[in-house]
Amino acid sequence: MNFLSLVAPDVWRDLIERGRRRTYRSQAVLLAQGESPDGVIALVDGLVKVVQGNEAGDRLTLMLRGPGEVLGEMGVLLDRPRSATVTAVRPCTGVFMAAHAFRGYVARHRLEPIVYRLSVDRLNSQERLRADLAHLPPAARLARVIVHLADEIGRRDGDTGITVELGMPREDLAAMAGMSRSSALAALARLQSTGIVSLGRRRLVVRDPALLNVAAQDDGAGGNDRPPRGAPVM
């Protein structure tokens, strides 16, 4: 579910036509945590990651977002500083709309219920993931994160499976699951050896979604890695 999937084609087209098209290089910052909400970005092409930092200097990747998303909308509607940093993980094309224009756009198309529903659904999804990670052993936590990413940004490629463009190092994937890099690599190797996933440089393909869901269940195994803390936002 994303913004594009919830609005009529002409409503999305109105946003694209009224905004200013921008391109972003890989690793470019689209929105920065703490900055003033001066506008939103409708993502037309590419992939971004949403990262939140805390006072201790830790940075946690909360989620990945693809085309059809509107980024920064809640900060604009609530007039609050950006709660996370959004960075391009591969070249992106977006359309920037100033805050006052976006508020007018939302009012004109009566989109308040849709925008708030999407925000609540995202928060609930992240909270469910966070609750799951709190009790799962490390290997199951990684599988659960992959299930989540496949649901969020996966692309079904015929009979080959679901492709998930990570666009980020596996350290970030490990951090999302609250695991060390070595534990995450070992868990990925097991998933690959059993044919559940296949791995590329910065992508993975879920070959067997049913078995991945089984792997994402609590198998009673222990582990010293701890799940991530902090309330994810977007």
PDB file of C-alpha atoms in Angstrom:
ATOM      1  CA  MET A   1       0.000   0.000   0.000  1.00  0.00           C
ATOM      2  CA  ASN A   2       1.276   3.452  -0.907  1.00  0.00           C
ATOM      3  CA  PHE A   3      -0.161   6.868  -1.705  1.00  0.00           C
ATOM      4  CA  LEU A   4      -0.515   6.135  -5.426  1.00  0.00           C
ATOM      5  CA  SER A   5      -2.516   2.963  -4.735  1.00  0.00           C
ATOM      6  CA  LEU A   6      -5.066   4.892  -2.659  1.00  0.00           C
ATOM      7  CA  VAL A   7      -5.877   7.798  -4.974  1.00  0.00           C
ATOM      8  CA  ALA A   8      -7.435   8.083  -8.426  1.00  0.00           C
ATOM      9  CA  PRO A   9      -5.030   8.424 -11.390  1.00  0.00           C
ATOM     10  CA  ASP A  10      -6.103  12.023 -12.045  1.00  0.00           C
ATOM     11  CA  VAL A  11      -5.429  12.946  -8.410  1.00  0.00           C
ATOM     12  CA  TRP A  12      -1.872  11.572  -8.620  1.00  0.00           C
ATOM     13  CA  ARG A  13      -1.403  13.301 -11.993  1.00  0.00           C
ATOM     14  CA  ASP A  14      -2.480  16.616 -10.458  1.00  0.00           C
ATOM     15  CA  LEU A  15       0.259  16.270  -7.851  1.00  0.00           C
ATOM     16  CA  ILE A  16       2.898  15.440 -10.459  1.00  0.00           C
ATOM     17  CA  GLU A  17       1.885  18.256 -12.795  1.00  0.00           C
ATOM     18  CA  ARG A  18       1.782  20.935 -10.095  1.00  0.00           C
ATOM     19  CA  GLY A  19       5.112  20.041  -8.499  1.00  0.00           C
ATOM     20  CA  ARG A  20       8.720  20.567  -9.619  1.00  0.00           C
ATOM     21  CA  ARG A  21      10.559  17.535 -10.946  1.00  0.00           C
ATOM     22  CA  ARG A  22      13.900  16.803  -9.299  1.00  0.00           C
ATOM     23  CA  THR A  23      16.509  14.105  -9.730  1.00  0.00           C
ATOM     24  CA  TYR A  24      18.646  12.696  -6.926  1.00  0.00           C
ATOM     25  CA  ARG A  25      21.924  10.810  -7.136  1.00  0.00           C
ATOM     26  CA  SER A  26      22.453   7.625  -5.159  1.00  0.00           C
ATOM     27  CA  GLN A  27      23.128   8.490  -1.480  1.00  0.00           C
ATOM     28  CA  ALA A  28      21.635  11.978  -1.873  1.00  0.00           C
ATOM     29  CA  VAL A  29      19.546  13.201   1.061  1.00  0.00           C
ATOM     30  CA  LEU A  30      15.988  14.015   0.035  1.00  0.00           C
ATOM     31  CA  LEU A  31      14.739  15.000   3.501  1.00  0.00           C
ATOM     32  CA  ALA A  32      16.786  15.509   6.674  1.00  0.00           C
ATOM     33  CA  GLN A  33      15.710  14.707  10.222  1.00  0.00           C
ATOM     34  CA  GLY A  34      15.047  17.846  12.251  1.00  0.00           C
ATOM     35  CA  GLU A  35      14.688  20.217   9.319  1.00  0.00           C
ATOM     36  CA  SER A  36      11.650  22.413   8.736  1.00  0.00           C
ATOM     37  CA  PRO A  37       8.836  20.724   6.737  1.00  0.00           C
ATOM     38  CA  ASP A  38       8.933  23.016   3.711  1.00  0.00           C
ATOM     39  CA  GLY A  39       7.339  20.542   1.326  1.00  0.00           C
ATOM     40  CA  VAL A  40       6.763  16.953   0.229  1.00  0.00           C
ATOM     41  CA  ILE A  41       8.342  14.765  -2.441  1.00  0.00           C
ATOM     42  CA  ALA A  42       6.283  12.420  -4.603  1.00  0.00           C
ATOM     43  CA  LEU A  43       8.610   9.592  -5.577  1.00  0.00           C
ATOM     44  CA  VAL A  44       8.214   8.783  -9.276  1.00  0.00           C
ATOM     45  CA  ASP A  45      11.147   6.428  -9.717  1.00  0.00           C
ATOM     46  CA  GLY A  46      13.889   4.921  -7.568  1.00  0.00           C
ATOM     47  CA  LEU A  47      14.239   3.654  -4.025  1.00  0.00           C
ATOM     48  CA  VAL A  48      14.845   5.458  -0.746  1.00  0.00           C
ATOM     49  CA  LYS A  49      15.592   4.415   2.811  1.00  0.00           C
ATOM     50  CA  VAL A  50      14.166   6.085   5.903  1.00  0.00           C
ATOM     51  CA  VAL A  51      16.693   6.406   8.716  1.00  0.00           C
ATOM     52  CA  GLN A  52      16.177   7.748  12.224  1.00  0.00           C
ATOM     53  CA  GLY A  53      18.957   8.893  14.528  1.00  0.00           C
ATOM     54  CA  ASN A  54      18.907   9.305  18.289  1.00  0.00           C
ATOM     55  CA  GLU A  55      20.777  11.486  20.777  1.00  0.00           C
ATOM     56  CA  ALA A  56      23.428   8.800  21.262  1.00  0.00           C
ATOM     57  CA  GLY A  57      24.321   9.030  17.584  1.00  0.00           C
ATOM     58  CA  ASP A  58      22.857   5.657  16.610  1.00  0.00           C
ATOM     59  CA  ARG A  59      21.183   5.465  13.214  1.00  0.00           C
ATOM     60  CA  LEU A  60      18.561   2.854  12.406  1.00  0.00           C
ATOM     61  CA  THR A  61      17.106   2.117   8.978  1.00  0.00           C
ATOM     62  CA  LEU A  62      13.375   1.972   9.580  1.00  0.00           C
ATOM     63  CA  MET A  63      12.038   1.138   6.143  1.00  0.00           C
ATOM     64  CA  LEU A  64      12.494   1.314   2.385  1.00  0.00           C
ATOM     65  CA  ARG A  65      10.105   3.168   0.092  1.00  0.00           C
ATOM     66  CA  GLY A  66       9.600   2.967  -3.667  1.00  0.00           C
ATOM     67  CA  PRO A  67       7.700   4.733  -6.474  1.00  0.00           C
ATOM     68  CA  GLY A  68       4.221   5.982  -5.677  1.00  0.00           C
ATOM     69  CA  GLU A  69       5.102   7.235  -2.209  1.00  0.00           C
ATOM     70  CA  VAL A  70       4.694  10.766  -0.920  1.00  0.00           C
ATOM     71  CA  LEU A  71       7.533  11.569   1.482  1.00  0.00           C
ATOM     72  CA  GLY A  72       7.319  14.051   4.353  1.00  0.00           C
ATOM     73  CA  GLU A  73       3.557  14.520   4.232  1.00  0.00           C
ATOM     74  CA  MET A  74       2.850  14.199   7.955  1.00  0.00           C
ATOM     75  CA  GLY A  75       5.469  16.776   8.913  1.00  0.00           C
ATOM     76  CA  VAL A  76       3.843  19.195   6.478  1.00  0.00           C
ATOM     77  CA  LEU A  77       0.266  18.544   7.621  1.00  0.00           C
ATOM     78  CA  LEU A  78       1.169  18.685  11.321  1.00  0.00           C
ATOM     79  CA  ASP A  79       3.774  21.454  10.881  1.00  0.00           C
ATOM     80  CA  ARG A  80       6.450  19.502  12.764  1.00  0.00           C
ATOM     81  CA  PRO A  81      10.162  19.037  12.030  1.00  0.00           C
ATOM     82  CA  ARG A  82      11.151  16.038   9.945  1.00  0.00           C
ATOM     83  CA  SER A  83      11.216  12.949  12.169  1.00  0.00           C
ATOM     84  CA  ALA A  84      13.615  10.946   9.973  1.00  0.00           C
ATOM     85  CA  THR A  85      16.138  11.292   7.156  1.00  0.00           C
ATOM     86  CA  VAL A  86      15.257  10.001   3.693  1.00  0.00           C
ATOM     87  CA  THR A  87      18.203   9.016   1.488  1.00  0.00           C
ATOM     88  CA  ALA A  88      18.304   7.718  -2.084  1.00  0.00           C
ATOM     89  CA  VAL A  89      19.716   4.210  -2.232  1.00  0.00           C
ATOM     90  CA  ARG A  90      19.791   4.399  -6.021  1.00  0.00           C
ATOM     91  CA  PRO A  91      19.158   7.282  -8.461  1.00  0.00           C
ATOM     92  CA  CYS A  92      15.674   8.697  -7.943  1.00  0.00           C
ATOM     93  CA  THR A  93      13.234  10.999  -9.637  1.00  0.00           C
ATOM     94  CA  GLY A  94      10.781  12.911  -7.500  1.00  0.00           C
ATOM     95  CA  VAL A  95       8.369  15.817  -7.693  1.00  0.00           C
ATOM     96  CA  PHE A  96       8.652  18.482  -4.986  1.00  0.00           C
ATOM     97  CA  MET A  97       5.539  20.357  -3.866  1.00  0.00           C
ATOM     98  CA  ALA A  98       5.808  23.225  -1.366  1.00  0.00           C
ATOM     99  CA  ALA A  99       4.052  22.794   1.984  1.00  0.00           C
ATOM    100  CA  HIS A 100       1.294  25.362   1.379  1.00  0.00           C
ATOM    101  CA  ALA A 101       0.594  23.913  -2.071  1.00  0.00           C
ATOM    102  CA  PHE A 102       0.403  20.360  -0.712  1.00  0.00           C
ATOM    103  CA  ARG A 103      -2.012  21.397   2.024  1.00  0.00           C
ATOM    104  CA  GLY A 104      -4.182  23.024  -0.652  1.00  0.00           C
ATOM    105  CA  TYR A 105      -3.913  19.903  -2.819  1.00  0.00           C
ATOM    106  CA  VAL A 106      -5.029  17.669   0.067  1.00  0.00           C
ATOM    107  CA  ALA A 107      -7.965  19.959   0.867  1.00  0.00           C
ATOM    108  CA  ARG A 108      -9.012  20.298  -2.786  1.00  0.00           C
ATOM    109  CA  HIS A 109      -9.182  16.534  -3.307  1.00  0.00           C
ATOM    110  CA  ARG A 110     -10.440  15.824   0.216  1.00  0.00           C
ATOM    111  CA  LEU A 111      -7.520  13.532   0.919  1.00  0.00           C
ATOM    112  CA  GLU A 112      -7.245  14.003   4.687  1.00  0.00           C
ATOM    113  CA  PRO A 113      -8.769  10.572   5.493  1.00  0.00           C
ATOM    114  CA  ILE A 114      -6.507   8.829   2.974  1.00  0.00           C
ATOM    115  CA  VAL A 115      -3.324  10.524   4.167  1.00  0.00           C
ATOM    116  CA  TYR A 116      -4.037   9.814   7.816  1.00  0.00           C
ATOM    117  CA  ARG A 117      -5.138   6.252   7.085  1.00  0.00           C
ATOM    118  CA  LEU A 118      -1.876   5.609   5.246  1.00  0.00           C
ATOM    119  CA  SER A 119       0.116   7.088   8.112  1.00  0.00           C
ATOM    120  CA  VAL A 120      -1.718   4.968  10.701  1.00  0.00           C
ATOM    121  CA  ASP A 121      -1.397   1.819   8.579  1.00  0.00           C
ATOM    122  CA  ARG A 122       2.343   2.394   8.214  1.00  0.00           C
ATOM    123  CA  LEU A 123       2.734   2.944  11.942  1.00  0.00           C
ATOM    124  CA  ASN A 124       0.715  -0.167  12.748  1.00  0.00           C
ATOM    125  CA  SER A 125       2.785  -2.219  10.318  1.00  0.00           C
ATOM    126  CA  GLN A 126       6.009  -1.013  11.889  1.00  0.00           C
ATOM    127  CA  GLU A 127       4.676  -1.629  15.394  1.00  0.00           C
ATOM    128  CA  ARG A 128       3.665  -5.185  14.453  1.00  0.00           C
ATOM    129  CA  LEU A 129       7.139  -5.784  13.072  1.00  0.00           C
ATOM    130  CA  ARG A 130       8.711  -4.314  16.197  1.00  0.00           C
ATOM    131  CA  ALA A 131       6.532  -6.526  18.424  1.00  0.00           C
ATOM    132  CA  ASP A 132       7.470  -9.601  16.406  1.00  0.00           C
ATOM    133  CA  LEU A 133      11.176  -8.814  16.607  1.00  0.00           C
ATOM    134  CA  ALA A 134      10.960  -8.448  20.380  1.00  0.00           C
ATOM    135  CA  HIS A 135      10.482 -12.191  20.942  1.00  0.00           C
ATOM    136  CA  LEU A 136      11.953 -13.910  17.875  1.00  0.00           C
ATOM    137  CA  PRO A 137      15.416 -15.503  17.805  1.00  0.00           C
ATOM    138  CA  PRO A 138      17.960 -13.840  15.473  1.00  0.00           C
ATOM    139  CA  ALA A 139      17.487 -16.048  12.385  1.00  0.00           C
ATOM    140  CA  ALA A 140      13.698 -15.714  12.557  1.00  0.00           C
ATOM    141  CA  ARG A 141      14.028 -11.942  13.054  1.00  0.00           C
ATOM    142  CA  LEU A 142      15.938 -11.625   9.798  1.00  0.00           C
ATOM    143  CA  ALA A 143      13.365 -13.733   7.953  1.00  0.00           C
ATOM    144  CA  ARG A 144      10.588 -11.586   9.431  1.00  0.00           C
ATOM    145  CA  VAL A 145      12.273  -8.397   8.196  1.00  0.00           C
ATOM    146  CA  ILE A 146      12.589  -9.893   4.713  1.00  0.00           C
ATOM    147  CA  VAL A 147       8.874 -10.801   4.788  1.00  0.00           C
ATOM    148  CA  HIS A 148       8.117  -7.195   5.737  1.00  0.00           C
ATOM    149  CA  LEU A 149      10.285  -5.772   2.946  1.00  0.00           C
ATOM    150  CA  ALA A 150       8.797  -8.165   0.387  1.00  0.00           C
ATOM    151  CA  ASP A 151       5.325  -6.941   1.380  1.00  0.00           C
ATOM    152  CA  GLU A 152       6.383  -3.278   1.279  1.00  0.00           C
ATOM    153  CA  ILE A 153       8.547  -3.014  -1.843  1.00  0.00           C
ATOM    154  CA  GLY A 154       8.711  -6.504  -3.373  1.00  0.00           C
ATOM    155  CA  ARG A 155       8.103  -6.960  -7.094  1.00  0.00           C
ATOM    156  CA  ARG A 156       6.761 -10.271  -8.325  1.00  0.00           C
ATOM    157  CA  ASP A 157       8.703 -11.480 -11.372  1.00  0.00           C
ATOM    158  CA  GLY A 158       6.563 -14.179 -12.989  1.00  0.00           C
ATOM    159  CA  ASP A 159       7.384 -17.585 -11.581  1.00  0.00           C
ATOM    160  CA  THR A 160      10.861 -16.640 -10.364  1.00  0.00           C
ATOM    161  CA  GLY A 161       9.717 -15.170  -7.048  1.00  0.00           C
ATOM    162  CA  ILE A 162       9.543 -11.772  -5.381  1.00  0.00           C
ATOM    163  CA  THR A 163      12.465  -9.423  -6.027  1.00  0.00           C
ATOM    164  CA  VAL A 164      13.377  -7.071  -3.200  1.00  0.00           C
ATOM    165  CA  GLU A 165      15.700  -4.247  -4.239  1.00  0.00           C
ATOM    166  CA  LEU A 166      17.591  -3.512  -1.035  1.00  0.00           C
ATOM    167  CA  GLY A 167      19.930  -0.885  -2.437  1.00  0.00           C
ATOM    168  CA  MET A 168      21.808  -0.887   0.860  1.00  0.00           C
ATOM    169  CA  PRO A 169      24.612  -2.877   2.480  1.00  0.00           C
ATOM    170  CA  ARG A 170      23.709  -5.990   4.411  1.00  0.00           C
ATOM    171  CA  GLU A 171      24.826  -4.230   7.598  1.00  0.00           C
ATOM    172  CA  ASP A 172      21.688  -2.082   7.280  1.00  0.00           C
ATOM    173  CA  LEU A 173      19.536  -5.185   6.830  1.00  0.00           C
ATOM    174  CA  ALA A 174      21.161  -6.681   9.929  1.00  0.00           C
ATOM    175  CA  ALA A 175      20.492  -3.477  11.879  1.00  0.00           C
ATOM    176  CA  MET A 176      16.817  -3.539  10.894  1.00  0.00           C
ATOM    177  CA  ALA A 177      16.600  -7.003  12.457  1.00  0.00           C
ATOM    178  CA  GLY A 178      18.678  -6.025  15.498  1.00  0.00           C
ATOM    179  CA  MET A 179      21.459  -8.456  14.579  1.00  0.00           C
ATOM    180  CA  SER A 180      25.198  -8.370  14.226  1.00  0.00           C
ATOM    181  CA  ARG A 181      26.560  -8.491  10.684  1.00  0.00           C
ATOM    182  CA  SER A 182      28.051 -11.941  11.213  1.00  0.00           C
ATOM    183  CA  SER A 183      24.764 -13.356  12.533  1.00  0.00           C
ATOM    184  CA  ALA A 184      22.845 -11.827   9.628  1.00  0.00           C
ATOM    185  CA  LEU A 185      25.245 -13.219   7.035  1.00  0.00           C
ATOM    186  CA  ALA A 186      24.987 -16.683   8.588  1.00  0.00           C
ATOM    187  CA  ALA A 187      21.176 -16.494   8.578  1.00  0.00           C
ATOM    188  CA  LEU A 188      21.138 -15.300   4.949  1.00  0.00           C
ATOM    189  CA  ALA A 189      23.441 -18.158   3.986  1.00  0.00           C
ATOM    190  CA  ARG A 190      21.023 -20.648   5.554  1.00  0.00           C
ATOM    191  CA  LEU A 191      18.054 -19.120   3.747  1.00  0.00           C
ATOM    192  CA  GLN A 192      19.964 -19.304   0.476  1.00  0.00           C
ATOM    193  CA  SER A 193      21.187 -22.880   1.006  1.00  0.00           C
ATOM    194  CA  THR A 194      17.618 -24.083   1.553  1.00  0.00           C
ATOM    195  CA  GLY A 195      16.405 -22.356  -1.610  1.00  0.00           C
ATOM    196  CA  ILE A 196      14.170 -19.882   0.197  1.00  0.00           C
ATOM    197  CA  VAL A 197      16.008 -16.819  -1.117  1.00  0.00           C
ATOM    198  CA  SER A 198      18.742 -16.061  -3.602  1.00  0.00           C
ATOM    199  CA  LEU A 199      21.129 -13.187  -3.035  1.00  0.00           C
ATOM    200  CA  GLY A 200      22.542 -10.504  -5.267  1.00  0.00           C
ATOM    201  CA  ARG A 201      24.875  -7.643  -4.464  1.00  0.00           C
ATOM    202  CA  ARG A 202      22.164  -5.331  -3.160  1.00  0.00           C
ATOM    203  CA  ARG A 203      19.029  -7.296  -3.863  1.00  0.00           C
ATOM    204  CA  LEU A 204      17.470 -10.587  -2.937  1.00  0.00           C
ATOM    205  CA  VAL A 205      14.792 -12.749  -4.486  1.00  0.00           C
ATOM    206  CA  VAL A 206      12.294 -14.603  -2.321  1.00  0.00           C
ATOM    207  CA  ARG A 207      11.998 -17.949  -4.113  1.00  0.00           C
ATOM    208  CA  ASP A 208       9.599 -19.587  -1.662  1.00  0.00           C
ATOM    209  CA  PRO A 209       7.396 -17.101   0.262  1.00  0.00           C
ATOM    210  CA  ALA A 210       5.631 -19.901   2.176  1.00  0.00           C
ATOM    211  CA  LEU A 211       8.882 -21.320   3.533  1.00  0.00           C
ATOM    212  CA  LEU A 212      10.112 -17.799   4.308  1.00  0.00           C
ATOM    213  CA  ASN A 213       7.023 -17.274   6.470  1.00  0.00           C
ATOM    214  CA  VAL A 214       7.777 -20.557   8.245  1.00  0.00           C
ATOM    215  CA  ALA A 215      11.362 -19.401   8.839  1.00  0.00           C
ATOM    216  CA  ALA A 216       9.999 -16.138  10.279  1.00  0.00           C
ATOM    217  CA  GLN A 217       8.232 -17.985  13.100  1.00  0.00           C
ATOM    218  CA  ASP A 218       9.723 -18.497  16.559  1.00  0.00           C
ATOM    219  CA  ASP A 219      11.597 -21.802  16.528  1.00  0.00           C
ATOM    220  CA  GLY A 220      12.568 -21.548  20.162  1.00  0.00           C
ATOM    221  CA  ALA A 221      16.223 -20.922  19.404  1.00  0.00           C
ATOM    222  CA  GLY A 222      18.129 -18.500  21.489  1.00  0.00           C
ATOM    223  CA  GLY A 223      20.554 -15.748  20.578  1.00  0.00           C
ATOM    224  CA  ASN A 224      22.425 -12.818  22.011  1.00  0.00           C
ATOM    225  CA  ASP A 225      21.484 -10.231  19.408  1.00  0.00           C
ATOM    226  CA  ARG A 226      18.845  -7.828  20.627  1.00  0.00           C
ATOM    227  CA  PRO A 227      16.018  -6.363  18.524  1.00  0.00           C
ATOM    228  CA  PRO A 228      16.057  -2.651  17.693  1.00  0.00           C
ATOM    229  CA  ARG A 229      14.454  -0.139  20.006  1.00  0.00           C
ATOM    230  CA  GLY A 230      12.638   3.081  19.352  1.00  0.00           C
ATOM    231  CA  ALA A 231       9.312   3.911  17.756  1.00  0.00           C
ATOM    232  CA  PRO A 232       9.560   3.974  13.963  1.00  0.00           C
ATOM    233  CA  VAL A 233       7.899   6.911  12.235  1.00  0.00           C
ATOM    234  CA  MET A 234       7.228   8.138   8.754  1.00  0.00           C
TER     235      MET A 234
END
